[in-house]
């Protein structure tokens, strides 16, 4: 099926870790863009983002004059629909939490809904190809997994466009959903979006976010729990190259008892003015007894001139939890690692690739789609060959 959607600073390579004022309360979540003030870059949730590179997505000046082609390839039994704004499933996972997400929600004309019936176990992934065709476009996608169903969904972003688009994941009771979102845009693309998962009772949600391309990519993965027993695993890897800005802002809202979450994001940076931002917010509310959560961010700086901002936040409102913790660190590429491998006869370029490949290996293996894993490893090595000597 196919459809067209109309038109704070740190020193180089040094991680910043700290507790900001509170990114969650800068503005109440809302479907209405008018409820969000135009950001100026001083706000906590915008202070790392180069607003001028958003091309008007944040201030209402962006005009839907382009398009994004969406093609869905799904196994038998999966329903793929194009629906209007009045469909009851739209917005069910949660409201937009910033102005760009609200702008996207207010501006799309048609949404794509992919539904997996209850108790259906897919043996092949659902593949959603999102290809930018120039200009500015707004979009909305819903992935709905019925009770006790199991599915893998791959969302592949390519091409060139300025895109604001939201994705909702509705995971039924006892269901298992793995989503792999790949941002492999052209170098001039801009992509901002909110990914919101509503996890049902005893359901399992795994998200793997992979970001390579684009001039600016700003994603906001979020998890909320609809009933006890839900589990969420959020993995991510990003390779930030010369001049790119890649920003991942996560929020896990533990407001339901006996739920679990685990976050692990890793990034590598190279080249002048490469800038990666990772924000990990976890809130354990007073009612969420029995919560077990952990978040991790690691960054590998390959060259001078790259910058990382990493801010893990953990807020706990009850002492009745199983466990909670976070860790965040950055390191430069160590000459000792290269020397160790080169002393065993491995050429310098190959040794560098092995170190970076090992750094990402654990997260790549979480994808579970062999041909996609191989493609991503090849992409990492191509990035290294192109820019790192």
mmCIF file of C-alpha atoms in Angstrom, residues 237-238 265-269 297-302 329-331 333 337 353-364 380:
data_model
loop_
_atom_site.group_PDB
_atom_site.id
_atom_site.type_symbol
_atom_site.label_atom_id
_atom_site.label_comp_id
_atom_site.label_asym_id
_atom_site.label_seq_id
_atom_site.Cartn_x
_atom_site.Cartn_y
_atom_site.Cartn_z
ATOM 1 C CA UNK A 237 22.314 3.652 18.517
ATOM 2 C CA UNK A 238 23.379 6.750 16.647
ATOM 3 C CA UNK A 265 21.517 4.026 24.080
ATOM 4 C CA UNK A 266 24.988 4.233 22.531
ATOM 5 C CA UNK A 267 26.435 6.787 20.158
ATOM 6 C CA UNK A 268 29.605 7.427 18.207
ATOM 7 C CA UNK A 269 30.603 10.871 16.963
ATOM 8 C CA UNK A 297 23.878 6.068 27.852
ATOM 9 C CA UNK A 298 27.387 5.590 26.440
ATOM 10 C CA UNK A 299 29.159 7.747 23.861
ATOM 11 C CA UNK A 300 32.371 7.218 21.924
ATOM 12 C CA UNK A 301 34.049 10.363 20.557
ATOM 13 C CA UNK A 302 36.194 9.420 17.568
ATOM 14 C CA UNK A 329 29.528 8.331 30.273
ATOM 15 C CA UNK A 330 31.576 9.487 27.306
ATOM 16 C CA UNK A 331 35.048 8.503 26.239
ATOM 17 C CA UNK A 333 38.777 6.675 21.144
ATOM 18 C CA UNK A 337 42.921 -0.293 22.045
ATOM 19 C CA UNK A 353 36.385 -0.659 12.733
ATOM 20 C CA UNK A 354 36.584 -3.593 15.123
ATOM 21 C CA UNK A 355 36.540 -1.326 18.175
ATOM 22 C CA UNK A 356 33.510 0.642 16.969
ATOM 23 C CA UNK A 357 31.717 -2.494 15.799
ATOM 24 C CA UNK A 358 32.252 -4.063 19.227
ATOM 25 C CA UNK A 359 30.950 -0.913 20.896
ATOM 26 C CA UNK A 360 27.647 -1.207 19.019
ATOM 27 C CA UNK A 361 27.385 -5.011 18.770
ATOM 28 C CA UNK A 362 25.165 -5.565 21.819
ATOM 29 C CA UNK A 363 22.553 -3.100 20.584
ATOM 30 C CA UNK A 364 22.606 -4.242 16.969
ATOM 31 C CA UNK A 380 28.721 2.051 10.427
#
